[in-house]
Amino acid sequence: MLLVTFFTGCAIHQNVKPVERFDDKQVCIIEKPAVKAGFLETYSRVLTNKGYVVKRLPPSASLVDCPVTSTYNARWQWDLALYMALAEIMVYKNGKPIGEATYDSLSGGGTLSKFVDAENKITELVNQLFPGDVRY
């Protein structure tokens, strides 16, 4: 019984609310220096490969500095190895939320599935958040 109780508390959650189609081809991303640079690099590359033009904004930028703006956050933890325990991407149009993606393994406990490849997970989240490619 104790073993069952232990594993029921070990959960990994992923939730994506995709953005609805919008006419802008540019997505502005507000940089967050506290997050590993590889997160922003991967996020930008996936958007570019989908046909979007990515503009990076300084951390002091506002959500309304561009028509479509995005913020992100990520957290790495150590448990036998360093792994991405949390990833969050929010997308705004004219300052209002239009989509979000979250990966959360902070309650992953003893499960080995929390050791994901961060680049692959970010790519998966962005592809689900921005379904389809930009049509010119």
PDB file of C-alpha atoms in Angstrom:
ATOM      1  CA  MET A   1       0.000   0.000   0.000  1.00  0.00           C
ATOM      2  CA  LEU A   2       2.820   2.384   0.800  1.00  0.00           C
ATOM      3  CA  LEU A   3       4.363   1.766  -2.626  1.00  0.00           C
ATOM      4  CA  VAL A   4       1.097   2.643  -4.397  1.00  0.00           C
ATOM      5  CA  THR A   5       0.746   5.817  -2.364  1.00  0.00           C
ATOM      6  CA  PHE A   6       4.301   6.790  -3.250  1.00  0.00           C
ATOM      7  CA  PHE A   7       3.778   6.455  -6.989  1.00  0.00           C
ATOM      8  CA  THR A   8       0.404   8.191  -7.113  1.00  0.00           C
ATOM      9  CA  GLY A   9       2.143  11.383  -5.961  1.00  0.00           C
ATOM     10  CA  CYS A  10       4.647  11.209  -8.832  1.00  0.00           C
ATOM     11  CA  ALA A  11       2.979  12.991 -11.686  1.00  0.00           C
ATOM     12  CA  ILE A  12       4.161  14.832 -14.747  1.00  0.00           C
ATOM     13  CA  HIS A  13       1.697  17.287 -16.234  1.00  0.00           C
ATOM     14  CA  GLN A  14       1.643  18.801 -19.692  1.00  0.00           C
ATOM     15  CA  ASN A  15      -1.051  21.146 -20.898  1.00  0.00           C
ATOM     16  CA  VAL A  16      -1.199  23.096 -24.152  1.00  0.00           C
ATOM     17  CA  LYS A  17      -3.838  25.605 -25.190  1.00  0.00           C
ATOM     18  CA  PRO A  18      -2.894  26.293 -28.838  1.00  0.00           C
ATOM     19  CA  VAL A  19      -3.022  29.793 -30.257  1.00  0.00           C
ATOM     20  CA  GLU A  20      -5.740  30.380 -32.782  1.00  0.00           C
ATOM     21  CA  ARG A  21      -4.647  31.424 -36.224  1.00  0.00           C
ATOM     22  CA  PHE A  22      -3.582  35.062 -36.453  1.00  0.00           C
ATOM     23  CA  ASP A  23      -2.461  37.200 -39.381  1.00  0.00           C
ATOM     24  CA  ASP A  24       0.840  38.404 -37.943  1.00  0.00           C
ATOM     25  CA  LYS A  25       3.951  36.611 -39.117  1.00  0.00           C
ATOM     26  CA  GLN A  26       6.078  38.184 -36.408  1.00  0.00           C
ATOM     27  CA  VAL A  27       6.268  36.855 -32.866  1.00  0.00           C
ATOM     28  CA  CYS A  28       8.150  38.972 -30.345  1.00  0.00           C
ATOM     29  CA  ILE A  29       9.726  37.065 -27.471  1.00  0.00           C
ATOM     30  CA  ILE A  30      10.601  38.888 -24.268  1.00  0.00           C
ATOM     31  CA  GLU A  31      13.975  37.573 -23.162  1.00  0.00           C
ATOM     32  CA  LYS A  32      14.354  36.116 -19.687  1.00  0.00           C
ATOM     33  CA  PRO A  33      18.089  36.007 -18.846  1.00  0.00           C
ATOM     34  CA  ALA A  34      17.534  33.807 -15.772  1.00  0.00           C
ATOM     35  CA  VAL A  35      16.527  30.922 -18.086  1.00  0.00           C
ATOM     36  CA  LYS A  36      19.228  28.939 -19.896  1.00  0.00           C
ATOM     37  CA  ALA A  37      19.931  30.469 -23.301  1.00  0.00           C
ATOM     38  CA  GLY A  38      19.248  27.143 -25.024  1.00  0.00           C
ATOM     39  CA  PHE A  39      15.533  27.475 -24.238  1.00  0.00           C
ATOM     40  CA  LEU A  40      15.186  30.720 -26.201  1.00  0.00           C
ATOM     41  CA  GLU A  41      17.419  29.404 -28.998  1.00  0.00           C
ATOM     42  CA  THR A  42      15.226  26.326 -29.445  1.00  0.00           C
ATOM     43  CA  TYR A  43      11.966  28.290 -29.141  1.00  0.00           C
ATOM     44  CA  SER A  44      13.150  30.817 -31.749  1.00  0.00           C
ATOM     45  CA  ARG A  45      14.423  28.138 -34.143  1.00  0.00           C
ATOM     46  CA  VAL A  46      11.163  26.159 -34.062  1.00  0.00           C
ATOM     47  CA  LEU A  47       9.097  29.296 -34.736  1.00  0.00           C
ATOM     48  CA  THR A  48      11.425  30.318 -37.571  1.00  0.00           C
ATOM     49  CA  ASN A  49      11.150  26.834 -39.104  1.00  0.00           C
ATOM     50  CA  LYS A  50       7.359  27.219 -39.014  1.00  0.00           C
ATOM     51  CA  GLY A  51       7.629  30.450 -41.026  1.00  0.00           C
ATOM     52  CA  TYR A  52       7.381  33.051 -38.255  1.00  0.00           C
ATOM     53  CA  VAL A  53       9.721  36.015 -37.936  1.00  0.00           C
ATOM     54  CA  VAL A  54      11.086  36.125 -34.403  1.00  0.00           C
ATOM     55  CA  LYS A  55      11.991  39.423 -32.780  1.00  0.00           C
ATOM     56  CA  ARG A  56      13.692  39.306 -29.412  1.00  0.00           C
ATOM     57  CA  LEU A  57      12.757  41.992 -26.931  1.00  0.00           C
ATOM     58  CA  PRO A  58      14.657  43.012 -23.784  1.00  0.00           C
ATOM     59  CA  PRO A  59      13.422  41.816 -20.372  1.00  0.00           C
ATOM     60  CA  SER A  60      12.016  45.294 -19.701  1.00  0.00           C
ATOM     61  CA  ALA A  61       9.671  45.115 -22.724  1.00  0.00           C
ATOM     62  CA  SER A  62       5.912  45.235 -22.359  1.00  0.00           C
ATOM     63  CA  LEU A  63       3.390  42.689 -23.614  1.00  0.00           C
ATOM     64  CA  VAL A  64       1.989  45.385 -25.918  1.00  0.00           C
ATOM     65  CA  ASP A  65       5.296  46.344 -27.577  1.00  0.00           C
ATOM     66  CA  CYS A  66       4.353  44.039 -30.481  1.00  0.00           C
ATOM     67  CA  PRO A  67       0.972  42.768 -31.686  1.00  0.00           C
ATOM     68  CA  VAL A  68       1.953  39.164 -30.818  1.00  0.00           C
ATOM     69  CA  THR A  69       4.267  38.771 -27.836  1.00  0.00           C
ATOM     70  CA  SER A  70       5.475  35.746 -25.924  1.00  0.00           C
ATOM     71  CA  THR A  71       7.038  35.125 -22.543  1.00  0.00           C
ATOM     72  CA  TYR A  72       8.648  31.951 -21.261  1.00  0.00           C
ATOM     73  CA  ASN A  73      10.023  30.430 -18.119  1.00  0.00           C
ATOM     74  CA  ALA A  74      11.910  27.251 -17.331  1.00  0.00           C
ATOM     75  CA  ARG A  75      13.475  25.644 -14.333  1.00  0.00           C
ATOM     76  CA  TRP A  76      16.134  22.969 -14.106  1.00  0.00           C
ATOM     77  CA  GLN A  77      16.636  20.683 -11.124  1.00  0.00           C
ATOM     78  CA  TRP A  78      19.200  18.180 -10.015  1.00  0.00           C
ATOM     79  CA  ASP A  79      18.281  14.558  -9.243  1.00  0.00           C
ATOM     80  CA  LEU A  80      21.109  12.242 -10.269  1.00  0.00           C
ATOM     81  CA  ALA A  81      21.412  14.510 -13.302  1.00  0.00           C
ATOM     82  CA  LEU A  82      20.343  18.015 -14.304  1.00  0.00           C
ATOM     83  CA  TYR A  83      16.957  18.015 -16.039  1.00  0.00           C
ATOM     84  CA  MET A  84      14.320  20.510 -17.144  1.00  0.00           C
ATOM     85  CA  ALA A  85      11.621  20.258 -14.487  1.00  0.00           C
ATOM     86  CA  LEU A  86       9.376  23.088 -15.676  1.00  0.00           C
ATOM     87  CA  ALA A  87       8.704  24.879 -18.943  1.00  0.00           C
ATOM     88  CA  GLU A  88       6.076  27.544 -19.525  1.00  0.00           C
ATOM     89  CA  ILE A  89       5.346  29.511 -22.692  1.00  0.00           C
ATOM     90  CA  MET A  90       2.646  32.189 -22.842  1.00  0.00           C
ATOM     91  CA  VAL A  91       1.493  33.971 -26.022  1.00  0.00           C
ATOM     92  CA  TYR A  92      -0.351  37.285 -26.057  1.00  0.00           C
ATOM     93  CA  LYS A  93      -2.083  39.296 -28.762  1.00  0.00           C
ATOM     94  CA  ASN A  94      -2.397  42.985 -27.965  1.00  0.00           C
ATOM     95  CA  GLY A  95      -1.549  42.140 -24.355  1.00  0.00           C
ATOM     96  CA  LYS A  96      -4.296  39.529 -23.944  1.00  0.00           C
ATOM     97  CA  PRO A  97      -3.465  35.800 -23.496  1.00  0.00           C
ATOM     98  CA  ILE A  98      -4.188  33.714 -26.603  1.00  0.00           C
ATOM     99  CA  GLY A  99      -2.251  30.523 -25.885  1.00  0.00           C
ATOM    100  CA  GLU A 100      -0.081  28.738 -23.389  1.00  0.00           C
ATOM    101  CA  ALA A 101       1.986  25.600 -22.995  1.00  0.00           C
ATOM    102  CA  THR A 102       3.161  24.098 -19.723  1.00  0.00           C
ATOM    103  CA  TYR A 103       5.327  21.099 -18.910  1.00  0.00           C
ATOM    104  CA  ASP A 104       5.655  20.396 -15.196  1.00  0.00           C
ATOM    105  CA  SER A 105       7.597  17.507 -13.705  1.00  0.00           C
ATOM    106  CA  LEU A 106       8.221  19.195 -10.345  1.00  0.00           C
ATOM    107  CA  SER A 107       6.081  16.485  -8.722  1.00  0.00           C
ATOM    108  CA  GLY A 108       7.817  13.794 -10.766  1.00  0.00           C
ATOM    109  CA  GLY A 109       9.456  12.344  -7.680  1.00  0.00           C
ATOM    110  CA  GLY A 110      11.014   8.958  -8.411  1.00  0.00           C
ATOM    111  CA  THR A 111       9.791   8.541 -11.971  1.00  0.00           C
ATOM    112  CA  LEU A 112      12.544   8.374 -14.577  1.00  0.00           C
ATOM    113  CA  SER A 113      10.289   9.860 -17.258  1.00  0.00           C
ATOM    114  CA  LYS A 114      11.065  13.312 -15.834  1.00  0.00           C
ATOM    115  CA  PHE A 115      14.503  13.113 -17.477  1.00  0.00           C
ATOM    116  CA  VAL A 116      13.397  14.464 -20.857  1.00  0.00           C
ATOM    117  CA  ASP A 117      15.618  15.962 -23.503  1.00  0.00           C
ATOM    118  CA  ALA A 118      14.912  19.676 -23.014  1.00  0.00           C
ATOM    119  CA  GLU A 119      15.336  20.599 -26.693  1.00  0.00           C
ATOM    120  CA  ASN A 120      12.902  17.889 -27.807  1.00  0.00           C
ATOM    121  CA  LYS A 121      10.352  18.867 -25.134  1.00  0.00           C
ATOM    122  CA  ILE A 122      10.533  22.575 -26.042  1.00  0.00           C
ATOM    123  CA  THR A 123      10.128  21.671 -29.719  1.00  0.00           C
ATOM    124  CA  GLU A 124       7.089  19.524 -28.898  1.00  0.00           C
ATOM    125  CA  LEU A 125       5.498  22.297 -26.833  1.00  0.00           C
ATOM    126  CA  VAL A 126       6.051  24.970 -29.500  1.00  0.00           C
ATOM    127  CA  ASN A 127       4.690  22.707 -32.263  1.00  0.00           C
ATOM    128  CA  GLN A 128       1.551  22.054 -30.211  1.00  0.00           C
ATOM    129  CA  LEU A 129       1.217  25.714 -29.215  1.00  0.00           C
ATOM    130  CA  PHE A 130       1.588  26.942 -32.816  1.00  0.00           C
ATOM    131  CA  PRO A 131      -0.096  24.215 -34.894  1.00  0.00           C
ATOM    132  CA  GLY A 132       0.579  24.384 -38.613  1.00  0.00           C
ATOM    133  CA  ASP A 133       2.923  26.685 -40.457  1.00  0.00           C
ATOM    134  CA  VAL A 134       2.568  30.318 -41.459  1.00  0.00           C
ATOM    135  CA  ARG A 135       1.051  30.610 -44.939  1.00  0.00           C
ATOM    136  CA  TYR A 136       2.448  33.358 -47.109  1.00  0.00           C
TER     137      TYR A 136
END
